[in-house]
Tab-separated table of C-alpha atoms and ligand atoms in Angstrom:
chain	number	residue	atom	x	y	z
A	24	MET	CA	15.666	69.320	-12.676
A	25	LEU	CA	18.315	72.347	-12.519
A	26	LYS	CA	21.420	72.681	-10.473
A	27	LEU	CA	23.249	75.634	-9.098
A	28	TRP	CA	26.728	75.600	-11.437
A	29	ASN	CA	29.922	74.984	-9.087
A	30	GLN	CA	32.402	75.227	-11.718
A	31	GLU	CA	31.921	71.949	-12.987
A	32	ALA	CA	33.012	71.220	-16.919
A	33	ALA	CA	30.729	72.908	-19.732
A	34	ASP	CA	30.357	72.671	-23.459
A	35	TRP	CA	27.968	75.886	-23.254
A	36	ARG	CA	27.325	79.152	-21.896
A	37	LEU	CA	23.566	79.923	-22.634
A	38	ALA	CA	23.245	83.914	-22.256
A	39	LEU	CA	20.742	86.525	-23.045
A	40	ARG	CA	20.861	90.341	-24.109
A	41	THR	CA	19.149	93.103	-24.674
A	42	GLU	CA	19.529	94.883	-28.416
A	43	THR	CA	18.989	98.153	-29.528
A	44	GLU	CA	17.731	97.646	-32.067
A	45	GLY	CA	16.193	93.837	-34.027
A	46	VAL	CA	13.259	91.719	-32.933
A	47	GLY	CA	14.903	90.084	-30.559
A	48	SER	CA	16.142	86.330	-30.342
A	49	ARG	CA	19.256	86.833	-33.097
A	50	LEU	CA	21.989	84.371	-32.395
A	51	SER	CA	25.551	84.734	-31.575
A	52	VAL	CA	28.647	82.505	-30.622
A	53	GLU	CA	31.358	83.131	-28.388
A	54	ALA	CA	33.885	81.233	-27.840
A	55	ASP	CA	37.028	81.562	-24.671
A	56	GLY	CA	38.723	78.834	-23.554
A	57	LYS	CA	36.837	76.084	-23.138
A	58	THR	CA	33.148	77.049	-22.385
A	59	ALA	CA	31.483	78.935	-25.814
A	60	THR	CA	28.725	80.845	-25.109
A	61	LEU	CA	25.648	81.219	-26.743
A	62	TRP	CA	23.844	84.960	-27.047
A	63	VAL	CA	20.178	84.868	-27.310
A	64	GLY	CA	18.444	88.313	-28.694
A	65	LEU	CA	15.792	89.689	-26.122
A	66	GLY	CA	15.273	93.007	-28.150
A	67	ASP	CA	14.932	96.168	-26.322
A	68	ALA	CA	15.636	95.966	-22.925
A	69	LYS	CA	12.107	98.542	-22.423
A	70	THR	CA	9.237	95.463	-24.313
A	71	VAL	CA	11.329	92.750	-22.553
A	72	THR	CA	8.597	90.566	-20.430
A	73	ALA	CA	9.065	87.442	-18.758
A	74	GLU	CA	7.089	85.808	-21.824
A	75	THR	CA	10.154	87.599	-24.202
A	76	VAL	CA	12.803	85.235	-21.539
A	77	ARG	CA	10.774	82.475	-22.125
A	78	ARG	CA	10.841	82.531	-25.613
A	79	ALA	CA	14.412	83.831	-26.355
A	80	ALA	CA	15.569	80.909	-23.197
A	81	ALA	CA	14.125	78.277	-25.204
A	82	LYS	CA	15.435	79.377	-28.876
A	83	GLY	CA	18.620	78.703	-27.266
A	84	ILE	CA	18.432	75.726	-25.752
A	85	LYS	CA	16.981	74.192	-29.090
A	86	THR	CA	19.748	75.988	-31.285
A	87	LEU	CA	22.454	74.221	-28.289
A	88	LYS	CA	20.532	71.197	-28.427
A	89	GLY	CA	21.123	70.968	-32.664
A	90	LEU	CA	24.607	71.635	-31.883
A	91	GLY	CA	24.688	68.329	-29.644
A	92	ALA	CA	25.322	69.734	-26.250
A	93	LYS	CA	25.621	68.014	-23.283
A	94	THR	CA	26.307	69.970	-20.862
A	95	VAL	CA	25.277	73.945	-20.647
A	96	VAL	CA	25.468	76.591	-17.754
A	97	LEU	CA	22.341	79.047	-18.193
A	98	ASP	CA	23.229	82.477	-17.051
A	99	PRO	CA	19.949	84.473	-16.150
A	100	ALA	CA	21.844	87.552	-14.925
A	101	ALA	CA	20.420	89.613	-17.819
A	102	ALA	CA	17.007	88.225	-16.768
A	103	GLN	CA	17.338	89.388	-13.692
A	104	THR	CA	18.572	92.688	-14.295
A	105	LEU	CA	15.308	93.217	-16.056
A	106	LEU	CA	12.618	91.159	-14.347
A	107	GLU	CA	14.228	89.920	-10.657
A	108	GLN	CA	12.669	86.570	-10.161
A	109	ASP	CA	10.511	86.330	-12.598
A	110	GLY	CA	13.045	86.213	-14.884
A	111	VAL	CA	15.206	84.192	-13.220
A	112	ASP	CA	12.386	81.800	-13.418
A	113	ALA	CA	11.494	82.470	-17.678
A	114	MET	CA	14.711	81.445	-18.506
A	115	ALA	CA	14.566	77.839	-16.844
A	116	GLN	CA	10.927	77.462	-18.174
A	117	GLY	CA	11.618	78.324	-21.155
A	118	VAL	CA	14.343	76.187	-21.221
A	119	ALA	CA	12.753	73.370	-20.049
A	120	LEU	CA	9.212	73.323	-21.621
A	121	ALA	CA	11.248	73.658	-25.087
A	122	LEU	CA	13.464	70.266	-24.164
A	123	TYR	CA	10.463	68.148	-23.115
A	124	ARG	CA	9.768	65.214	-24.782
A	125	PRO	CA	6.819	63.259	-24.746
A	126	ARG	CA	6.821	59.594	-23.353
A	127	SER	CA	8.075	57.487	-26.479
A	128	TRP	CA	7.795	53.573	-26.970
A	129	LYS	CA	11.270	53.552	-29.461
A	130	THR	CA	12.705	50.630	-28.207
A	131	GLU	CA	15.868	52.933	-28.207
A	132	GLU	CA	16.481	55.689	-25.526
A	133	GLN	CA	17.079	59.157	-26.260
A	134	THR	CA	20.073	61.370	-23.401
A	135	ASP	CA	19.414	64.218	-21.647
A	136	MET	CA	22.171	67.384	-21.168
A	137	THR	CA	23.231	68.258	-18.424
A	138	LEU	CA	22.082	71.727	-17.095
A	139	TYR	CA	22.853	73.920	-14.350
A	140	MET	CA	22.061	77.775	-13.598
A	141	ALA	CA	24.894	79.871	-13.786
A	142	SER	CA	24.166	81.341	-10.515
A	143	VAL	CA	20.364	81.745	-8.892
A	144	LEU	CA	18.152	78.861	-8.761
A	145	PRO	CA	14.397	79.354	-10.316
A	146	SER	CA	11.468	79.469	-7.178
A	147	ASP	CA	9.781	76.560	-6.332
A	148	GLU	CA	6.204	78.183	-8.057
A	149	CYS	CA	8.348	77.988	-11.751
A	150	ASN	CA	9.501	74.939	-10.339
A	151	SER	CA	5.792	72.973	-9.728
A	152	LEU	CA	4.491	75.246	-12.859
A	153	THR	CA	7.070	73.684	-15.485
A	154	ASP	CA	6.523	70.464	-13.722
A	155	ALA	CA	2.379	70.166	-14.346
A	156	ILE	CA	2.524	72.278	-17.665
A	157	CYS	CA	4.474	68.831	-18.270
A	158	LEU	CA	1.836	66.423	-16.770
A	159	ALA	CA	-0.230	68.253	-18.550
A	160	ARG	CA	1.267	67.151	-22.387
A	161	ASP	CA	1.938	64.104	-20.917
A	162	LEU	CA	-1.441	62.924	-20.651
A	163	VAL	CA	-2.813	64.703	-23.532
A	164	ASN	CA	-0.164	63.153	-25.248
A	165	CYS	CA	-0.539	59.518	-24.411
A	166	PRO	CA	-2.094	57.412	-26.699
A	167	ALA	CA	-5.735	57.202	-26.331
A	168	ASN	CA	-5.069	53.003	-25.784
A	169	HIS	CA	-3.125	53.623	-23.208
A	170	LEU	CA	-4.918	55.742	-21.094
A	171	VAL	CA	-9.089	55.500	-20.895
A	172	PRO	CA	-10.819	57.393	-18.718
A	173	ALA	CA	-10.433	54.749	-16.251
A	174	ASP	CA	-6.583	55.246	-16.550
A	175	LEU	CA	-7.262	59.094	-16.455
A	176	ALA	CA	-8.950	59.067	-13.073
A	177	ARG	CA	-6.213	56.244	-11.720
A	178	THR	CA	-3.319	58.841	-13.118
A	179	MET	CA	-4.786	61.892	-11.027
A	180	THR	CA	-6.271	61.021	-8.326
A	181	GLU	CA	-2.802	58.576	-6.988
A	182	THR	CA	-1.227	62.006	-8.656
A	183	ALA	CA	-3.491	64.770	-6.707
A	184	ARG	CA	-3.484	63.053	-3.194
A	185	THR	CA	0.246	63.202	-2.789
A	186	TYR	CA	-0.381	66.169	-2.867
A	187	GLY	CA	-2.898	66.560	0.193
A	188	VAL	CA	-5.803	66.589	-2.062
A	189	GLU	CA	-9.346	65.039	-1.308
A	190	THR	CA	-10.255	62.639	-4.547
A	191	GLU	CA	-13.519	60.762	-5.908
A	192	ILE	CA	-13.890	58.644	-8.858
A	193	ILE	CA	-17.404	58.326	-9.316
A	194	SER	CA	-18.794	55.703	-11.948
A	195	ALA	CA	-21.192	55.827	-13.887
A	196	GLU	CA	-23.764	54.021	-12.057
A	197	GLN	CA	-23.425	56.336	-9.060
A	198	ALA	CA	-24.111	59.244	-12.560
A	199	ARG	CA	-26.669	57.211	-13.015
A	200	ALA	CA	-28.377	57.554	-9.170
A	201	LEU	CA	-27.708	60.994	-9.635
A	202	GLY	CA	-29.342	61.305	-12.691
A	203	MET	CA	-26.270	62.354	-15.014
A	204	GLU	CA	-28.133	61.210	-18.909
A	205	ALA	CA	-26.256	63.702	-20.833
A	206	PHE	CA	-22.922	62.644	-19.531
A	207	LEU	CA	-23.651	58.496	-19.911
A	208	THR	CA	-25.459	58.910	-23.125
A	209	VAL	CA	-21.666	59.960	-24.795
A	210	GLY	CA	-19.803	57.402	-22.522
A	211	ASP	CA	-21.929	54.557	-21.557
A	212	SER	CA	-21.746	52.548	-25.372
A	213	ALA	CA	-18.287	52.599	-25.001
A	214	GLY	CA	-16.324	49.846	-24.357
A	215	HIS	CA	-14.170	51.792	-21.523
A	216	ALA	CA	-16.788	53.178	-19.024
A	217	PRO	CA	-16.996	56.782	-18.490
A	218	CYS	CA	-16.142	58.084	-15.058
A	219	LEU	CA	-16.418	61.279	-13.472
A	220	ILE	CA	-13.165	62.933	-11.488
A	221	VAL	CA	-13.214	64.938	-8.234
A	222	LEU	CA	-10.574	66.317	-6.421
A	223	ARG	CA	-10.888	69.182	-3.990
A	224	TYR	CA	-8.509	71.234	-2.545
A	225	ARG	CA	-8.689	73.094	0.133
A	226	GLY	CA	-5.874	75.407	1.126
A	227	GLY	CA	-8.665	78.741	2.109
A	228	ALA	CA	-11.041	79.568	4.460
A	229	PRO	CA	-14.112	76.394	5.422
A	230	ASP	CA	-16.619	79.440	4.409
A	231	GLN	CA	-15.135	80.341	0.925
A	232	ALA	CA	-16.909	78.576	-1.665
A	233	PRO	CA	-14.552	76.519	-4.055
A	234	ILE	CA	-13.989	77.894	-7.825
A	235	GLY	CA	-15.711	75.182	-9.613
A	236	LEU	CA	-12.665	73.932	-12.338
A	237	VAL	CA	-14.719	71.558	-14.799
A	238	GLY	CA	-12.626	70.224	-17.987
A	239	LYS	CA	-13.323	68.048	-20.833
A	240	GLY	CA	-11.941	64.243	-20.756
A	241	VAL	CA	-13.124	62.561	-23.489
A	242	THR	CA	-9.890	60.199	-24.147
A	243	CYS	CA	-10.989	60.086	-27.793
A	244	ASP	CA	-13.524	61.481	-29.608
A	245	THR	CA	-14.470	59.804	-32.815
A	246	GLY	CA	-17.419	61.809	-33.093
A	247	GLY	CA	-19.611	59.094	-32.927
A	248	TYR	CA	-22.097	57.892	-35.601
A	249	CYS	CA	-21.406	61.101	-37.067
A	250	LEU	CA	-18.094	60.185	-37.740
A	251	LYS	CA	-15.217	62.163	-38.439
A	252	PRO	CA	-13.527	62.145	-41.847
A	253	ALA	CA	-9.753	60.383	-41.171
A	254	SER	CA	-8.065	62.850	-42.412
A	255	SER	CA	-9.374	64.759	-38.855
A	256	MET	CA	-8.715	61.893	-36.633
A	257	LYS	CA	-4.921	62.066	-35.679
A	258	GLY	CA	-5.243	64.366	-32.731
A	259	ILE	CA	-8.724	62.544	-31.008
A	260	LYS	CA	-6.715	61.366	-28.613
A	261	GLY	CA	-5.915	65.000	-26.971
A	262	ASP	CA	-9.414	65.906	-26.603
A	263	MET	CA	-9.211	65.732	-22.663
A	264	ALA	CA	-6.579	68.953	-22.967
A	265	GLY	CA	-9.473	70.420	-20.527
A	266	ALA	CA	-9.303	67.940	-18.191
A	267	ALA	CA	-5.156	68.098	-18.357
A	268	ALA	CA	-5.424	71.782	-17.550
A	269	VAL	CA	-7.178	72.198	-15.112
A	270	PHE	CA	-5.715	69.151	-13.104
A	271	GLY	CA	-2.087	70.731	-13.989
A	272	ALA	CA	-3.544	73.703	-12.322
A	273	LEU	CA	-4.610	72.417	-9.353
A	274	LEU	CA	-1.412	70.242	-8.721
A	275	ALA	CA	0.414	73.618	-8.866
A	276	LEU	CA	-2.201	75.299	-6.321
A	277	ALA	CA	-1.840	72.428	-4.287
A	278	ARG	CA	2.451	72.070	-4.310
A	279	ASN	CA	2.019	76.117	-3.509
A	280	LYS	CA	-0.252	75.620	-0.643
A	281	VAL	CA	-1.828	78.810	-2.472
A	282	PRO	CA	-5.071	79.627	-0.084
A	283	VAL	CA	-7.817	78.657	-2.225
A	284	ASN	CA	-10.337	76.223	-2.397
A	285	ALA	CA	-10.961	75.025	-5.487
A	286	THR	CA	-12.817	71.718	-6.724
A	287	VAL	CA	-11.879	70.139	-9.856
A	288	VAL	CA	-14.590	68.104	-12.225
A	289	ILE	CA	-13.483	65.958	-14.978
A	290	PRO	CA	-16.301	63.836	-17.057
A	291	SER	CA	-13.763	61.362	-18.874
A	292	VAL	CA	-15.505	59.395	-21.615
A	293	GLU	CA	-14.591	58.059	-25.058
A	294	ASN	CA	-17.316	58.933	-27.875
A	295	ARG	CA	-17.210	55.625	-29.938
A	296	ILE	CA	-19.380	53.884	-32.259
A	297	ALA	CA	-21.447	50.824	-30.482
A	298	PRO	CA	-24.946	49.457	-31.730
A	299	ASP	CA	-26.783	51.434	-28.551
A	300	SER	CA	-24.683	54.474	-28.943
A	301	PHE	CA	-26.528	57.843	-29.681
A	302	ILE	CA	-27.360	59.296	-32.564
A	303	PRO	CA	-28.732	62.863	-34.159
A	304	GLY	CA	-32.107	63.567	-33.803
A	305	ASP	CA	-32.113	61.961	-30.327
A	306	VAL	CA	-33.462	63.423	-27.447
A	307	ILE	CA	-31.775	63.157	-24.218
A	308	GLY	CA	-31.714	64.132	-20.277
A	309	SER	CA	-29.965	65.832	-17.809
A	310	MET	CA	-28.985	65.882	-14.548
A	311	SER	CA	-30.486	70.107	-14.765
A	312	GLY	CA	-33.434	68.755	-15.533
A	313	LYS	CA	-33.176	70.123	-19.116
A	314	THR	CA	-33.725	68.505	-22.046
A	315	ILE	CA	-32.040	68.323	-25.272
A	316	GLU	CA	-31.924	67.404	-28.800
A	317	VAL	CA	-28.901	65.994	-30.199
A	318	GLY	CA	-28.114	67.199	-33.576
A	319	ASN	CA	-24.581	65.466	-34.084
A	320	THR	CA	-22.898	63.536	-31.983
A	321	ASP	CA	-19.616	64.984	-32.610
A	322	ALA	CA	-20.495	67.862	-30.344
A	323	GLU	CA	-20.200	65.697	-26.735
A	324	GLY	CA	-18.000	67.777	-25.292
A	325	ARG	CA	-20.936	69.992	-24.291
A	326	LEU	CA	-23.395	67.443	-23.382
A	327	ILE	CA	-20.773	65.803	-21.255
A	328	LEU	CA	-19.786	69.428	-19.855
A	329	ALA	CA	-23.455	70.283	-19.060
A	330	ASP	CA	-23.950	67.071	-16.179
A	331	ALA	CA	-20.656	67.795	-15.056
A	332	ILE	CA	-21.307	72.047	-14.813
A	333	THR	CA	-24.736	71.042	-12.925
A	334	TYR	CA	-22.914	68.202	-10.759
A	335	ALA	CA	-20.137	71.180	-9.486
A	336	LEU	CA	-22.871	73.497	-8.688
A	337	ARG	CA	-25.156	71.166	-7.008
A	338	LYS	CA	-23.591	68.342	-5.611
A	339	GLU	CA	-19.962	70.195	-4.439
A	340	GLY	CA	-21.241	73.983	-3.914
A	341	VAL	CA	-19.151	75.784	-5.990
A	342	GLY	CA	-19.491	79.960	-6.609
A	343	ARG	CA	-17.454	80.715	-9.922
A	344	VAL	CA	-17.678	77.581	-12.716
A	345	LEU	CA	-14.816	78.106	-15.399
A	346	ASP	CA	-15.366	75.446	-17.795
A	347	ILE	CA	-12.125	74.625	-20.434
A	348	ALA	CA	-12.544	72.333	-23.312
A	349	THR	CA	-11.196	71.848	-27.111
A	350	LEU	CA	-14.399	72.642	-28.102
A	351	THR	CA	-14.990	73.329	-31.546
A	352	GLY	CA	-13.303	73.576	-34.476
A	353	ALA	CA	-14.594	76.780	-35.400
A	354	VAL	CA	-12.394	78.747	-32.869
A	355	VAL	CA	-8.762	77.283	-34.601
A	356	GLY	CA	-10.363	79.228	-37.832
A	357	MET	CA	-11.074	82.038	-35.611
A	358	PHE	CA	-7.978	82.339	-33.690
A	359	GLY	CA	-5.783	79.828	-34.788
A	360	PHE	CA	-3.218	77.678	-32.942
A	361	THR	CA	-1.744	80.842	-31.143
A	362	THR	CA	-4.747	82.267	-29.069
A	363	ALA	CA	-7.822	80.940	-27.549
A	364	GLY	CA	-11.027	81.782	-27.043
A	365	PHE	CA	-13.405	82.658	-23.844
A	366	LEU	CA	-17.083	83.508	-22.903
A	367	CYS	CA	-17.681	85.418	-19.345
A	368	ASN	CA	-20.698	86.734	-17.978
A	369	ASP	CA	-19.049	88.519	-14.879
A	370	GLU	CA	-16.699	91.724	-16.087
A	371	ALA	CA	-14.850	91.307	-12.259
A	372	TYR	CA	-14.362	87.475	-13.433
A	373	CYS	CA	-13.380	87.973	-16.701
A	374	THR	CA	-11.095	91.082	-16.025
A	375	ASP	CA	-9.738	88.347	-13.300
A	376	PHE	CA	-9.485	86.161	-15.893
A	377	MET	CA	-6.810	88.393	-18.146
A	378	GLU	CA	-4.650	89.855	-15.588
A	379	ALA	CA	-4.277	86.022	-14.616
A	380	ALA	CA	-3.137	85.679	-19.083
A	381	ALA	CA	-1.032	88.731	-18.999
A	382	VAL	CA	0.486	87.187	-16.204
A	383	SER	CA	1.154	83.540	-17.761
A	384	GLY	CA	1.947	84.768	-21.412
A	385	GLU	CA	-0.943	83.275	-22.738
A	386	GLN	CA	-3.210	84.766	-25.454
A	387	TYR	CA	-7.357	84.792	-25.464
A	388	TRP	CA	-9.627	86.808	-27.032
A	389	ARG	CA	-13.124	87.457	-25.524
A	390	LEU	CA	-15.827	86.588	-27.459
A	391	PRO	CA	-19.914	88.916	-27.787
A	392	ALA	CA	-22.739	86.821	-25.903
A	393	PHE	CA	-25.237	88.910	-27.731
A	394	ASP	CA	-28.970	87.366	-27.198
A	395	GLU	CA	-29.419	86.648	-31.381
A	396	TYR	CA	-26.293	83.344	-31.071
A	397	ARG	CA	-28.484	82.124	-27.824
A	398	LYS	CA	-31.656	81.906	-30.709
A	399	MET	CA	-29.535	79.758	-32.631
A	400	ILE	CA	-29.374	77.023	-30.349
A	401	GLU	CA	-32.614	76.707	-29.634
A	402	SER	CA	-35.036	73.015	-30.816
A	403	PRO	CA	-38.423	72.604	-31.504
A	404	VAL	CA	-38.868	69.781	-29.405
A	405	ALA	CA	-36.684	70.175	-26.405
A	406	ASP	CA	-35.163	72.686	-24.061
A	407	VAL	CA	-31.897	73.112	-26.151
A	408	SER	CA	-29.989	71.973	-29.084
A	409	ASN	CA	-26.358	70.435	-28.598
A	410	VAL	CA	-25.558	71.855	-32.665
A	411	SER	CA	-26.042	75.650	-33.781
A	412	ASN	CA	-28.753	76.062	-36.964
A	413	ASP	CA	-26.783	79.133	-37.878
A	414	GLY	CA	-23.152	78.897	-37.373
A	415	CYS	CA	-21.211	80.926	-34.898
A	416	GLY	CA	-19.927	77.624	-33.633
A	417	THR	CA	-17.630	78.733	-31.291
A	418	ILE	CA	-19.892	80.481	-29.072
A	419	THR	CA	-22.872	79.004	-30.016
A	420	ALA	CA	-20.927	75.830	-27.763
A	421	GLY	CA	-20.460	78.238	-25.072
A	422	LEU	CA	-23.739	79.455	-24.120
A	423	PHE	CA	-25.246	76.211	-24.794
A	424	LEU	CA	-22.769	75.344	-21.368
A	425	GLU	CA	-24.192	78.497	-19.961
A	426	ALA	CA	-27.902	77.230	-20.213
A	427	PHE	CA	-26.800	74.999	-17.606
A	428	THR	CA	-24.163	77.258	-14.970
A	429	GLU	CA	-28.099	78.893	-13.215
A	430	SER	CA	-26.222	81.969	-13.042
A	431	HIS	CA	-23.052	81.422	-11.275
A	432	PRO	CA	-20.367	83.791	-12.027
A	433	TRP	CA	-18.614	81.905	-15.012
A	434	LEU	CA	-15.938	81.559	-18.093
A	435	HIS	CA	-15.819	79.051	-20.932
A	436	ILE	CA	-12.480	78.801	-22.456
A	437	ASP	CA	-12.231	76.738	-25.820
A	438	ILE	CA	-8.351	75.923	-27.020
A	439	ALA	CA	-9.178	72.904	-29.788
A	440	GLY	CA	-6.955	75.860	-30.566
A	441	THR	CA	-3.902	76.233	-27.935
A	442	ALA	CA	-3.271	72.557	-26.610
A	443	TRP	CA	-1.903	71.052	-29.644
A	444	VAL	CA	0.689	72.076	-32.057
A	445	ASP	CA	2.068	69.940	-34.825
A	446	SER	CA	4.840	72.511	-35.330
A	447	PRO	CA	6.060	75.164	-33.097
A	448	LYS	CA	3.877	77.801	-33.094
A	449	TRP	CA	5.896	79.641	-30.098
A	450	GLU	CA	9.797	78.478	-29.259
A	451	TYR	CA	9.234	76.796	-25.371
A	452	GLN	CA	6.390	74.557	-27.613
A	453	THR	CA	7.609	71.141	-28.531
A	454	ASN	CA	5.506	68.688	-31.491
A	455	GLY	CA	2.171	67.514	-29.733
A	456	ALA	CA	0.734	68.826	-26.472
A	457	THR	CA	1.103	72.337	-25.440
A	458	GLY	CA	0.134	72.214	-21.258
A	459	ALA	CA	-2.853	74.986	-22.598
A	460	ALA	CA	-3.902	76.872	-19.531
A	461	VAL	CA	-2.008	75.628	-17.044
A	462	THR	CA	-0.735	78.419	-15.817
A	463	THR	CA	-3.250	80.807	-16.573
A	464	LEU	CA	-5.613	79.412	-14.427
A	465	TYR	CA	-3.078	78.574	-11.531
A	466	HIS	CA	-2.783	82.826	-11.853
A	467	LEU	CA	-6.396	83.438	-11.652
A	468	CYS	CA	-6.939	80.891	-8.839
A	469	LYS	CA	-3.679	82.591	-7.078
A	470	ALA	CA	-5.302	86.269	-7.503
A	471	MET	CA	-8.679	85.246	-6.347
A	472	ALA	CA	-7.117	83.715	-3.328
A	473	LYS	CA	-6.033	87.392	-2.825
A	474	GLU	CA	-8.585	89.037	-2.825
A	475	ALA	CA	-10.829	87.080	-0.851
B	516	BES	N1	-13.383	67.267	-29.731
B	516	BES	C1	-14.133	68.427	-31.062
B	516	BES	C2	-13.382	69.523	-31.005
B	516	BES	C3	-12.020	69.889	-31.816
B	516	BES	C4	-11.380	70.471	-33.103
B	516	BES	C5	-10.930	69.905	-30.952
B	516	BES	C6	-10.802	70.134	-33.608
B	516	BES	C7	-9.689	69.769	-31.688
B	516	BES	C8	-9.135	70.065	-32.772
B	516	BES	C9	-15.602	68.528	-30.483
B	516	BES	O1	-15.747	67.097	-29.802
B	516	BES	C10	-16.321	68.562	-31.746
B	516	BES	O2	-15.930	67.475	-32.634
B	516	BES	N2	-16.705	69.509	-32.186
B	516	BES	C11	-17.534	70.251	-33.510
B	516	BES	C12	-18.878	69.680	-33.156
B	516	BES	C13	-19.613	70.744	-34.080
B	516	BES	C14	-20.138	68.932	-34.596
B	516	BES	C15	-20.943	71.444	-33.521
B	516	BES	C16	-16.783	71.028	-34.699
B	516	BES	O3	-16.227	71.612	-34.364
B	516	BES	O4	-16.317	70.863	-35.916
B	517	ZN	ZN1	-16.427	65.669	-31.005
B	518	ZN	ZN1	-14.844	66.306	-28.843
């Protein structure tokens, strides 16, 4: 946690300044007496946003870490002049996220840097969002053998309860009684039992229908009988980044007592191979009553999300639905690691979402939902197929889920590209989990509080 500087000895000061030319993030050092200053350029003052500040501050602190700095005073003056408290917050957050380290199982521990803010502290809201992003990163980075569905459920419910969030864990047995066949088809044959995690935050009026935040919680995705090649297996522990995103956003809502109602629903499973695991060609049922032909067991996310959406609508009475998942490799081919794709069936909802993304600085791009794409997931033997017969993998995965949304306002986000980076794409990222979408989902829900 950042402390206010009280003239303690420090070896470095990190400061930002605008430049009239150049692209920004240019570094220069000025030494005066004991404390040296690292200046990071922000580029033209007219184009500076919170995201510019976050990146510049992150670049600066990574540079100082590389130089072996032990005590650093962060000077938010320039950011504050340009963006007021938002600038201070962005500087603090950029630094904290850049210094994030995943939990390590190395026996030798690294030491931390001591950080001070020169004049103003970041807001409580900023701190809670930074914590939520780091928590989401921790969950996604956690090895699959240390985070099976029951572990995910325990960690989430214990943490959420400390902020007054109501929690419930639906067991496999209870899911069976609810008819959640699509969910159980994926999870029930794995050695570690599946579960459905439900977190209810009630900050809004009692009569306001909660937004349903549904996150994919596959703690490991081997592909099942459609086994992934070994080269694609490195990141399979991160297939619960959607779950981590909705969890992080909900915690931040609760910590900031945002006056909105939100219900998180997380179907959590392992997708593994067992003698009785599902195979391509199987036809299964679902909680909605619709039947599904399984074309590929590696398209497991949409199966468990379908039932989780039905559960959110019918058992939790949610209004707007949002689902988020590391769902398709196709979105990585389309947008790479910096931009997530989304589908939405409601223009006002879409506008709210894009506005939230503008505040968070994250990049999203909407995909079309033309009728011919729906034809690609028609099945000759069941109501719908879990794979497309004609490509368009990201859109058709989304439209598969649309079939379970019962005409509610719905938004689907595919973060398969943005949830994980093998090398940072933005300066405030570190190798591995990014904490994608936590901030955008928080700001979306917060804006809905204002509208209500
Ligand atoms: N979890 C994967 C998607 C994924 C791919 C996430 C790359 C992160 C990085 C998902 O369950 C999956 O395997 N999807 C298949 C669907 C296909 C079989 C229709 C894919 O995208 O290849
Ligand atoms: Zn898969
Ligand atoms: Zn998956």
